PDB file of C-alpha atoms and ligand atoms in Angstrom:
ATOM      1  CA  MET A   1     190.786 -70.652 157.718  1.00 51.00           C
ATOM      2  CA  PRO A   2     194.379 -70.420 160.597  1.00 58.00           C
ATOM      3  CA  PHE A   3     195.418 -74.100 160.971  1.00 68.00           C
ATOM      4  CA  LEU A   4     196.554 -72.826 164.782  1.00 80.00           C
ATOM      5  CA  LYS A   5     193.882 -72.742 167.150  1.00 82.00           C
ATOM      6  CA  PRO A   6     195.441 -71.540 170.432  1.00 86.00           C
ATOM      7  CA  THR A   7     194.407 -72.016 173.827  1.00 94.00           C
ATOM      8  CA  ILE A   8     195.733 -70.242 176.506  1.00 96.00           C
ATOM      9  CA  LEU A   9     196.548 -71.573 180.426  1.00 97.00           C
ATOM     10  CA  ARG A  10     197.364 -68.802 183.002  1.00 98.00           C
ATOM     11  CA  PHE A  11     199.269 -68.602 185.576  1.00 98.00           C
ATOM     12  CA  ASP A  12     200.366 -66.666 188.197  1.00 98.00           C
ATOM     13  CA  SER A  13     203.894 -67.661 189.292  1.00 98.00           C
ATOM     14  CA  ILE A  14     205.653 -71.007 187.870  1.00 98.00           C
ATOM     15  CA  ASP A  15     209.398 -72.318 187.219  1.00 98.00           C
ATOM     16  CA  SER A  16     209.474 -71.128 183.393  1.00 98.00           C
ATOM     17  CA  THR A  17     205.863 -70.841 181.235  1.00 98.00           C
ATOM     18  CA  ASN A  18     209.021 -73.211 178.567  1.00 98.00           C
ATOM     19  CA  LEU A  19     209.254 -75.716 180.893  1.00 98.00           C
ATOM     20  CA  GLU A  20     205.793 -75.795 181.507  1.00 98.00           C
ATOM     21  CA  ALA A  21     204.806 -75.727 177.266  1.00 98.00           C
ATOM     22  CA  MET A  22     207.447 -78.825 177.760  1.00 98.00           C
ATOM     23  CA  ARG A  23     205.903 -81.074 180.383  1.00 98.00           C
ATOM     24  CA  GLN A  24     202.103 -80.283 179.040  1.00 98.00           C
ATOM     25  CA  ALA A  25     203.512 -81.108 175.232  1.00 98.00           C
ATOM     26  CA  LYS A  26     204.696 -84.828 177.012  1.00 98.00           C
ATOM     27  CA  LEU A  27     201.403 -84.942 178.552  1.00 98.00           C
ATOM     28  CA  GLY A  28     200.063 -84.670 175.102  1.00 97.00           C
ATOM     29  CA  ALA A  29     199.124 -81.275 174.629  1.00 97.00           C
ATOM     30  CA  PRO A  30     198.164 -80.219 170.796  1.00 96.00           C
ATOM     31  CA  GLU A  31     199.923 -77.617 169.787  1.00 96.00           C
ATOM     32  CA  GLY A  32     198.740 -74.232 169.925  1.00 96.00           C
ATOM     33  CA  LEU A  33     198.725 -74.590 173.495  1.00 97.00           C
ATOM     34  CA  CYS A  34     200.067 -70.863 175.216  1.00 98.00           C
ATOM     35  CA  ILE A  35     201.229 -70.519 179.100  1.00 98.00           C
ATOM     36  CA  VAL A  36     201.888 -66.845 180.181  1.00 98.00           C
ATOM     37  CA  ALA A  37     202.873 -65.916 183.464  1.00 98.00           C
ATOM     38  CA  ARG A  38     203.102 -63.013 185.661  1.00 98.00           C
ATOM     39  CA  GLU A  39     206.340 -64.213 187.295  1.00 98.00           C
ATOM     40  CA  GLN A  40     208.794 -67.025 186.950  1.00 98.00           C
ATOM     41  CA  THR A  41     211.444 -68.226 189.609  1.00 98.00           C
ATOM     42  CA  LEU A  42     213.228 -70.164 187.164  1.00 97.00           C
ATOM     43  CA  GLY A  43     213.099 -68.042 184.140  1.00 97.00           C
ATOM     44  CA  ARG A  44     215.430 -69.694 181.257  1.00 97.00           C
ATOM     45  CA  GLY A  45     217.501 -67.926 178.525  1.00 94.00           C
ATOM     46  CA  ARG A  46     220.054 -68.973 175.400  1.00 90.00           C
ATOM     47  CA  LEU A  47     222.532 -70.435 176.110  1.00 83.00           C
ATOM     48  CA  ASN A  48     221.922 -71.526 179.520  1.00 87.00           C
ATOM     49  CA  ARG A  49     221.337 -68.076 181.134  1.00 90.00           C
ATOM     50  CA  THR A  50     219.096 -66.961 183.249  1.00 93.00           C
ATOM     51  CA  TRP A  51     216.074 -64.823 182.325  1.00 95.00           C
ATOM     52  CA  GLN A  52     214.948 -62.583 185.310  1.00 93.00           C
ATOM     53  CA  SER A  53     211.106 -62.535 185.332  1.00 96.00           C
ATOM     54  CA  PRO A  54     210.175 -60.075 187.789  1.00 96.00           C
ATOM     55  CA  ARG A  55     205.733 -60.108 188.606  1.00 96.00           C
ATOM     56  CA  ASP A  56     204.243 -57.937 185.845  1.00 96.00           C
ATOM     57  CA  ALA A  57     207.428 -57.484 184.752  1.00 95.00           C
ATOM     58  CA  GLY A  58     207.253 -58.776 181.216  1.00 97.00           C
ATOM     59  CA  LEU A  59     205.295 -60.677 179.202  1.00 98.00           C
ATOM     60  CA  TYR A  60     206.093 -64.660 179.775  1.00 98.00           C
ATOM     61  CA  PHE A  61     205.541 -66.576 177.314  1.00 98.00           C
ATOM     62  CA  SER A  62     205.427 -70.057 175.649  1.00 98.00           C
ATOM     63  CA  ILE A  63     203.489 -72.166 172.578  1.00 98.00           C
ATOM     64  CA  VAL A  64     203.490 -75.807 171.847  1.00 98.00           C
ATOM     65  CA  LEU A  65     204.473 -76.375 168.577  1.00 97.00           C
ATOM     66  CA  ARG A  66     204.364 -79.743 166.219  1.00 97.00           C
ATOM     67  CA  PRO A  67     205.453 -78.242 163.564  1.00 96.00           C
ATOM     68  CA  LYS A  68     205.255 -80.574 159.686  1.00 94.00           C
ATOM     69  CA  LEU A  69     208.551 -79.231 158.237  1.00 94.00           C
ATOM     70  CA  GLU A  70     211.594 -81.002 157.935  1.00 94.00           C
ATOM     71  CA  LYS A  71     213.645 -80.638 161.343  1.00 94.00           C
ATOM     72  CA  ASN A  72     216.463 -78.821 159.633  1.00 94.00           C
ATOM     73  CA  ALA A  73     213.724 -75.928 158.589  1.00 95.00           C
ATOM     74  CA  TRP A  74     213.047 -75.829 162.930  1.00 96.00           C
ATOM     75  CA  PRO A  75     215.568 -73.309 163.414  1.00 95.00           C
ATOM     76  CA  LEU A  76     213.009 -70.912 161.309  1.00 97.00           C
ATOM     77  CA  LEU A  77     210.410 -71.381 163.952  1.00 97.00           C
ATOM     78  CA  THR A  78     212.815 -68.655 165.896  1.00 96.00           C
ATOM     79  CA  LEU A  79     212.725 -66.415 163.191  1.00 96.00           C
ATOM     80  CA  MET A  80     209.321 -66.579 162.696  1.00 97.00           C
ATOM     81  CA  SER A  81     208.163 -65.516 166.253  1.00 98.00           C
ATOM     82  CA  ALA A  82     210.568 -63.009 166.317  1.00 98.00           C
ATOM     83  CA  LEU A  83     208.974 -61.471 163.359  1.00 98.00           C
ATOM     84  CA  ALA A  84     205.626 -62.239 164.863  1.00 98.00           C
ATOM     85  CA  VAL A  85     206.710 -59.773 167.909  1.00 98.00           C
ATOM     86  CA  HIS A  86     208.096 -57.153 165.883  1.00 98.00           C
ATOM     87  CA  ASP A  87     204.337 -57.404 164.251  1.00 97.00           C
ATOM     88  CA  ALA A  88     202.576 -57.452 167.378  1.00 97.00           C
ATOM     89  CA  LEU A  89     205.159 -54.368 168.910  1.00 97.00           C
ATOM     90  CA  THR A  90     203.825 -52.627 165.909  1.00 97.00           C
ATOM     91  CA  LYS A  91     200.572 -52.629 165.713  1.00 96.00           C
ATOM     92  CA  THR A  92     200.019 -52.403 169.270  1.00 96.00           C
ATOM     93  CA  CYS A  93     202.633 -50.337 170.751  1.00 93.00           C
ATOM     94  CA  GLY A  94     203.146 -48.425 167.476  1.00 93.00           C
ATOM     95  CA  LEU A  95     206.969 -49.987 167.847  1.00 94.00           C
ATOM     96  CA  ARG A  96     209.527 -50.039 164.914  1.00 93.00           C
ATOM     97  CA  THR A  97     211.860 -52.547 166.789  1.00 96.00           C
ATOM     98  CA  ASP A  98     215.124 -54.302 165.081  1.00 97.00           C
ATOM     99  CA  ILE A  99     215.536 -57.689 164.699  1.00 97.00           C
ATOM    100  CA  LYS A 100     219.188 -59.140 165.927  1.00 96.00           C
ATOM    101  CA  TRP A 101     220.229 -62.938 164.894  1.00 93.00           C
ATOM    102  CA  PRO A 102     218.745 -65.141 165.998  1.00 87.00           C
ATOM    103  CA  ASN A 103     216.414 -64.140 168.603  1.00 86.00           C
ATOM    104  CA  ASP A 104     216.467 -60.602 169.658  1.00 95.00           C
ATOM    105  CA  LEU A 105     214.234 -57.690 169.093  1.00 97.00           C
ATOM    106  CA  CYS A 106     215.878 -54.623 170.006  1.00 96.00           C
ATOM    107  CA  PHE A 107     215.330 -50.655 169.958  1.00 96.00           C
ATOM    108  CA  ASP A 108     217.734 -48.298 169.448  1.00 94.00           C
ATOM    109  CA  GLU A 109     220.519 -51.252 169.758  1.00 93.00           C
ATOM    110  CA  ARG A 110     218.973 -52.615 173.711  1.00 94.00           C
ATOM    111  CA  LYS A 111     217.347 -55.657 173.658  1.00 95.00           C
ATOM    112  CA  LEU A 112     213.657 -55.085 174.314  1.00 96.00           C
ATOM    113  CA  CYS A 113     212.670 -59.167 173.808  1.00 97.00           C
ATOM    114  CA  GLY A 114     214.620 -62.786 173.656  1.00 96.00           C
ATOM    115  CA  ILE A 115     213.518 -65.775 172.389  1.00 97.00           C
ATOM    116  CA  LEU A 116     214.097 -69.304 173.395  1.00 97.00           C
ATOM    117  CA  ALA A 117     213.062 -71.921 171.302  1.00 96.00           C
ATOM    118  CA  GLU A 118     213.585 -75.684 172.662  1.00 97.00           C
ATOM    119  CA  THR A 119     212.772 -79.220 171.611  1.00 97.00           C
ATOM    120  CA  VAL A 120     210.865 -81.757 173.592  1.00 98.00           C
ATOM    121  CA  GLU A 121     210.216 -85.636 172.942  1.00 98.00           C
ATOM    122  CA  THR A 122     206.963 -86.588 173.143  1.00 98.00           C
ATOM    123  CA  ALA A 123     204.540 -89.704 172.513  1.00 97.00           C
ATOM    124  CA  MET A 124     203.064 -87.840 169.530  1.00 95.00           C
ATOM    125  CA  GLY A 125     206.727 -86.614 167.896  1.00 97.00           C
ATOM    126  CA  LEU A 126     209.329 -84.174 168.544  1.00 97.00           C
ATOM    127  CA  ALA A 127     207.417 -80.567 169.861  1.00 98.00           C
ATOM    128  CA  ALA A 128     209.071 -77.059 169.443  1.00 98.00           C
ATOM    129  CA  ILE A 129     208.932 -75.122 172.519  1.00 98.00           C
ATOM    130  CA  VAL A 130     208.666 -71.155 171.506  1.00 98.00           C
ATOM    131  CA  GLY A 131     209.673 -69.215 174.872  1.00 98.00           C
ATOM    132  CA  ILE A 132     208.910 -65.309 174.587  1.00 98.00           C
ATOM    133  CA  GLY A 133     209.794 -62.569 176.973  1.00 98.00           C
ATOM    134  CA  ILE A 134     208.997 -59.230 176.008  1.00 97.00           C
ATOM    135  CA  ASN A 135     210.033 -56.354 178.712  1.00 96.00           C
ATOM    136  CA  LEU A 136     207.379 -54.669 179.920  1.00 96.00           C
ATOM    137  CA  THR A 137     208.496 -52.149 182.344  1.00 92.00           C
ATOM    138  CA  ALA A 138     212.089 -51.138 183.769  1.00 88.00           C
ATOM    139  CA  ASP A 139     211.739 -53.539 186.384  1.00 86.00           C
ATOM    140  CA  ALA A 140     212.329 -56.508 184.051  1.00 84.00           C
ATOM    141  CA  LEU A 141     215.543 -55.205 183.091  1.00 83.00           C
ATOM    142  CA  PRO A 142     218.602 -56.711 185.247  1.00 76.00           C
ATOM    143  CA  GLU A 143     220.694 -54.195 186.766  1.00 70.00           C
ATOM    144  CA  THR A 144     224.052 -55.443 184.809  1.00 67.00           C
ATOM    145  CA  VAL A 145     222.792 -55.230 181.379  1.00 68.00           C
ATOM    146  CA  SER A 146     220.913 -51.611 181.938  1.00 65.00           C
ATOM    147  CA  ASP A 147     222.244 -49.923 178.874  1.00 79.00           C
ATOM    148  CA  MET A 148     222.169 -53.051 177.026  1.00 89.00           C
ATOM    149  CA  ALA A 149     218.649 -53.716 177.741  1.00 93.00           C
ATOM    150  CA  THR A 150     215.068 -51.413 177.601  1.00 94.00           C
ATOM    151  CA  SER A 151     211.371 -51.947 177.999  1.00 94.00           C
ATOM    152  CA  VAL A 152     208.410 -51.075 176.247  1.00 96.00           C
ATOM    153  CA  GLU A 153     207.137 -48.574 178.789  1.00 95.00           C
ATOM    154  CA  SER A 154     210.496 -46.364 178.902  1.00 93.00           C
ATOM    155  CA  VAL A 155     210.554 -46.304 174.755  1.00 94.00           C
ATOM    156  CA  THR A 156     206.908 -45.479 174.347  1.00 94.00           C
ATOM    157  CA  GLY A 157     206.716 -43.768 177.744  1.00 93.00           C
ATOM    158  CA  LEU A 158     203.176 -45.150 178.044  1.00 91.00           C
ATOM    159  CA  PRO A 159     201.716 -48.521 180.182  1.00 88.00           C
ATOM    160  CA  THR A 160     201.350 -51.006 177.605  1.00 90.00           C
ATOM    161  CA  GLU A 161     198.106 -52.844 177.391  1.00 92.00           C
ATOM    162  CA  ARG A 162     199.202 -56.423 178.349  1.00 94.00           C
ATOM    163  CA  GLY A 163     196.037 -58.557 177.372  1.00 95.00           C
ATOM    164  CA  ARG A 164     195.979 -56.730 174.367  1.00 96.00           C
ATOM    165  CA  LEU A 165     199.826 -57.296 173.213  1.00 97.00           C
ATOM    166  CA  LEU A 166     199.146 -61.068 174.427  1.00 97.00           C
ATOM    167  CA  GLU A 167     196.211 -61.198 171.997  1.00 96.00           C
ATOM    168  CA  VAL A 168     197.566 -59.722 168.850  1.00 97.00           C
ATOM    169  CA  LEU A 169     200.828 -61.686 169.663  1.00 97.00           C
ATOM    170  CA  VAL A 170     198.783 -65.143 169.612  1.00 97.00           C
ATOM    171  CA  LYS A 171     197.169 -64.344 166.468  1.00 96.00           C
ATOM    172  CA  ALA A 172     200.274 -62.777 164.833  1.00 97.00           C
ATOM    173  CA  ILE A 173     202.380 -66.228 165.789  1.00 97.00           C
ATOM    174  CA  GLY A 174     199.621 -68.143 164.461  1.00 96.00           C
ATOM    175  CA  GLU A 175     199.398 -66.200 160.512  1.00 96.00           C
ATOM    176  CA  ARG A 176     203.611 -66.741 160.480  1.00 97.00           C
ATOM    177  CA  TYR A 177     203.562 -70.108 161.564  1.00 97.00           C
ATOM    178  CA  ASP A 178     200.843 -70.643 159.167  1.00 95.00           C
ATOM    179  CA  LEU A 179     202.772 -69.146 156.164  1.00 96.00           C
ATOM    180  CA  LEU A 180     205.958 -70.525 156.957  1.00 97.00           C
ATOM    181  CA  GLN A 181     204.602 -73.607 156.767  1.00 95.00           C
ATOM    182  CA  SER A 182     202.845 -72.981 152.811  1.00 94.00           C
ATOM    183  CA  ALA A 183     204.750 -73.422 149.892  1.00 94.00           C
ATOM    184  CA  GLN A 184     207.274 -71.049 149.660  1.00 94.00           C
ATOM    185  CA  GLY A 185     207.310 -70.097 153.370  1.00 95.00           C
ATOM    186  CA  ARG A 186     210.519 -70.471 154.075  1.00 96.00           C
ATOM    187  CA  GLU A 187     212.201 -68.308 151.795  1.00 97.00           C
ATOM    188  CA  HIS A 188     209.002 -66.036 152.754  1.00 97.00           C
ATOM    189  CA  THR A 189     209.794 -65.912 156.290  1.00 97.00           C
ATOM    190  CA  ILE A 190     213.240 -65.056 155.606  1.00 97.00           C
ATOM    191  CA  ARG A 191     212.759 -62.533 153.255  1.00 97.00           C
ATOM    192  CA  GLU A 192     210.591 -60.545 155.535  1.00 97.00           C
ATOM    193  CA  TRP A 193     213.693 -61.485 157.961  1.00 97.00           C
ATOM    194  CA  CYS A 194     215.834 -59.555 156.235  1.00 97.00           C
ATOM    195  CA  ALA A 195     213.615 -56.677 155.637  1.00 97.00           C
ATOM    196  CA  ASN A 196     213.733 -56.280 159.281  1.00 97.00           C
ATOM    197  CA  SER A 197     216.865 -56.756 160.409  1.00 97.00           C
ATOM    198  CA  SER A 198     219.636 -54.680 160.338  1.00 96.00           C
ATOM    199  CA  TYR A 199     221.790 -57.826 161.065  1.00 96.00           C
ATOM    200  CA  ALA A 200     220.719 -59.323 158.072  1.00 96.00           C
ATOM    201  CA  MET A 201     223.331 -57.600 155.388  1.00 96.00           C
ATOM    202  CA  GLY A 202     226.364 -55.485 155.878  1.00 96.00           C
ATOM    203  CA  ARG A 203     226.474 -54.836 158.879  1.00 96.00           C
ATOM    204  CA  ARG A 204     229.819 -55.225 160.786  1.00 97.00           C
ATOM    205  CA  VAL A 205     229.573 -57.767 163.541  1.00 97.00           C
ATOM    206  CA  HIS A 206     231.887 -60.065 166.583  1.00 96.00           C
ATOM    207  CA  VAL A 207     230.699 -63.667 166.628  1.00 96.00           C
ATOM    208  CA  ALA A 208     231.205 -66.133 169.484  1.00 94.00           C
ATOM    209  CA  MET A 209     231.083 -69.485 168.610  1.00 87.00           C
ATOM    210  CA  GLY A 210     232.364 -71.462 171.853  1.00 83.00           C
ATOM    211  CA  ILE A 211     235.968 -71.052 171.939  1.00 88.00           C
ATOM    212  CA  ASP A 212     236.206 -69.456 168.191  1.00 88.00           C
ATOM    213  CA  THR A 213     235.504 -65.499 167.916  1.00 94.00           C
ATOM    214  CA  PHE A 214     236.012 -63.792 164.962  1.00 95.00           C
ATOM    215  CA  GLU A 215     234.748 -60.289 163.656  1.00 96.00           C
ATOM    216  CA  GLY A 216     232.876 -59.600 159.748  1.00 97.00           C
ATOM    217  CA  THR A 217     230.294 -58.631 158.404  1.00 97.00           C
ATOM    218  CA  THR A 218     226.980 -59.983 157.173  1.00 97.00           C
ATOM    219  CA  ARG A 219     226.090 -60.924 153.874  1.00 98.00           C
ATOM    220  CA  GLY A 220     222.055 -62.305 154.643  1.00 97.00           C
ATOM    221  CA  LEU A 221     220.724 -65.880 155.888  1.00 97.00           C
ATOM    222  CA  GLU A 222     221.065 -69.386 154.399  1.00 97.00           C
ATOM    223  CA  GLY A 223     217.907 -71.644 153.654  1.00 95.00           C
ATOM    224  CA  ASP A 224     217.551 -72.871 157.397  1.00 95.00           C
ATOM    225  CA  GLY A 225     218.099 -69.110 158.722  1.00 96.00           C
ATOM    226  CA  ALA A 226     221.733 -69.362 159.732  1.00 96.00           C
ATOM    227  CA  LEU A 227     223.653 -66.196 159.554  1.00 97.00           C
ATOM    228  CA  ARG A 228     226.492 -65.725 156.581  1.00 97.00           C
ATOM    229  CA  VAL A 229     229.246 -63.883 157.598  1.00 97.00           C
ATOM    230  CA  GLU A 230     232.212 -62.937 155.725  1.00 97.00           C
ATOM    231  CA  THR A 231     235.546 -62.503 157.226  1.00 95.00           C
ATOM    232  CA  GLN A 232     238.111 -59.994 156.198  1.00 93.00           C
ATOM    233  CA  ASP A 233     240.093 -62.600 153.919  1.00 95.00           C
ATOM    234  CA  GLY A 234     237.129 -62.822 151.893  1.00 95.00           C
ATOM    235  CA  ARG A 235     235.633 -66.271 153.199  1.00 96.00           C
ATOM    236  CA  ILE A 236     231.875 -66.761 154.859  1.00 97.00           C
ATOM    237  CA  LYS A 237     231.670 -68.300 157.567  1.00 95.00           C
ATOM    238  CA  ILE A 238     227.882 -70.084 158.615  1.00 95.00           C
ATOM    239  CA  VAL A 239     227.042 -69.358 162.065  1.00 95.00           C
ATOM    240  CA  ARG A 240     223.541 -71.303 163.129  1.00 92.00           C
ATOM    241  CA  ALA A 241     224.741 -70.927 166.521  1.00 89.00           C
ATOM    242  CA  GLY A 242     226.764 -68.339 169.536  1.00 86.00           C
ATOM    243  CA  ASP A 243     226.622 -64.700 170.708  1.00 89.00           C
ATOM    244  CA  VAL A 244     226.700 -62.211 167.450  1.00 93.00           C
ATOM    245  CA  THR A 245     227.018 -58.772 168.569  1.00 92.00           C
ATOM    246  CA  SER A 246     227.637 -55.300 166.792  1.00 91.00           C
ATOM    247  CA  VAL A 247     230.962 -53.804 166.296  1.00 92.00           C
ATOM    248  CA  ARG A 248     231.210 -49.985 166.224  1.00 74.00           C
ATOM    249  CA  ARG A 249     233.676 -48.545 163.656  1.00 55.00           C
ATOM    250  CA  SER A 250     235.746 -46.304 165.080  1.00 47.00           C
ATOM    251  CA  GLY A 251     236.239 -43.157 163.288  1.00 38.00           C
TER     252      GLY A 251
HETATM  253  C1  BTN B   1     216.911 -65.139 175.404  1.00 86.46           C
HETATM  254  O1  BTN B   1     217.152 -64.160 174.620  1.00 86.46           O
HETATM  255  O2  BTN B   1     218.362 -65.835 176.667  1.00 86.46           O
HETATM  256  C2  BTN B   1     215.598 -65.718 175.352  1.00 86.46           C
HETATM  257  C3  BTN B   1     215.143 -65.380 176.299  1.00 86.46           C
HETATM  258  C4  BTN B   1     213.858 -66.035 176.654  1.00 86.46           C
HETATM  259  C5  BTN B   1     213.026 -65.631 177.933  1.00 86.46           C
HETATM  260  C6  BTN B   1     211.699 -66.564 177.995  1.00 86.46           C
HETATM  261  S1  BTN B   1     210.431 -65.880 178.911  1.00 86.46           S
HETATM  262  C7  BTN B   1     209.457 -66.680 178.628  1.00 86.46           C
HETATM  263  C8  BTN B   1     209.943 -67.966 178.653  1.00 86.46           C
HETATM  264  N1  BTN B   1     210.238 -68.906 179.509  1.00 86.46           N
HETATM  265  C9  BTN B   1     211.530 -68.919 179.793  1.00 86.46           C
HETATM  266  O3  BTN B   1     211.490 -69.796 180.631  1.00 86.46           O
HETATM  267  N2  BTN B   1     212.265 -68.918 178.911  1.00 86.46           N
HETATM  268  C10 BTN B   1     211.391 -67.884 177.898  1.00 86.46           C
END
């Protein structure tokens, strides 16, 4: 019997599904409330970036969660959400995506989906809002990043069955969320994340954490989902926030 019981609120146009989910959470929405919009006028990305959200070009989705996890495990919500998107794209579109730490789904090194997890104080306690943006058509891609991003339709060559993708995604989030909160759920989530990410182990990366930037090789995840990166002098640096990009070796 699933623990999470999702309900979906649909909007034609909205500022941001994450902002609406926050407003609803503050009004007392139970966990499982999902917000979906055909377009966003103020789509938000990580690190204060914007997320371009033209009408019907992407899946713009947020869910309210009220996890019973210790606060230090909340970053795993992003990892479990990435796994849920990975599951849904495999099931509905036959797409094998790669998960890039911490929250992007890529195909052929190009970004297909981004995830923004935020928290909001409510009368019922702290809630987590997980926002997911999946590029469905090429119209979703800002021109400036067109060589770094792609869409489901560009990759599959087929129109996406949006309704089915949403249905399967909501189900996958419910399953992954229940699993995360079960005994051994954290270890399981980390194991599965590592199994579906080329970034987990042995990947040469460039890391930007504010003004601290360095290069190194990935060495798995900490128990809270932070990325372990070994620098050239053999030290392990723990990356909890920031930008991680792949470094191609020449020759
Ligand atoms: C990122 O990669 O920077 C995260 C992007 C997250 C975008 C989604 S679209 C639905 C939800 N609402 C928002 O305003 N942002 C997230």
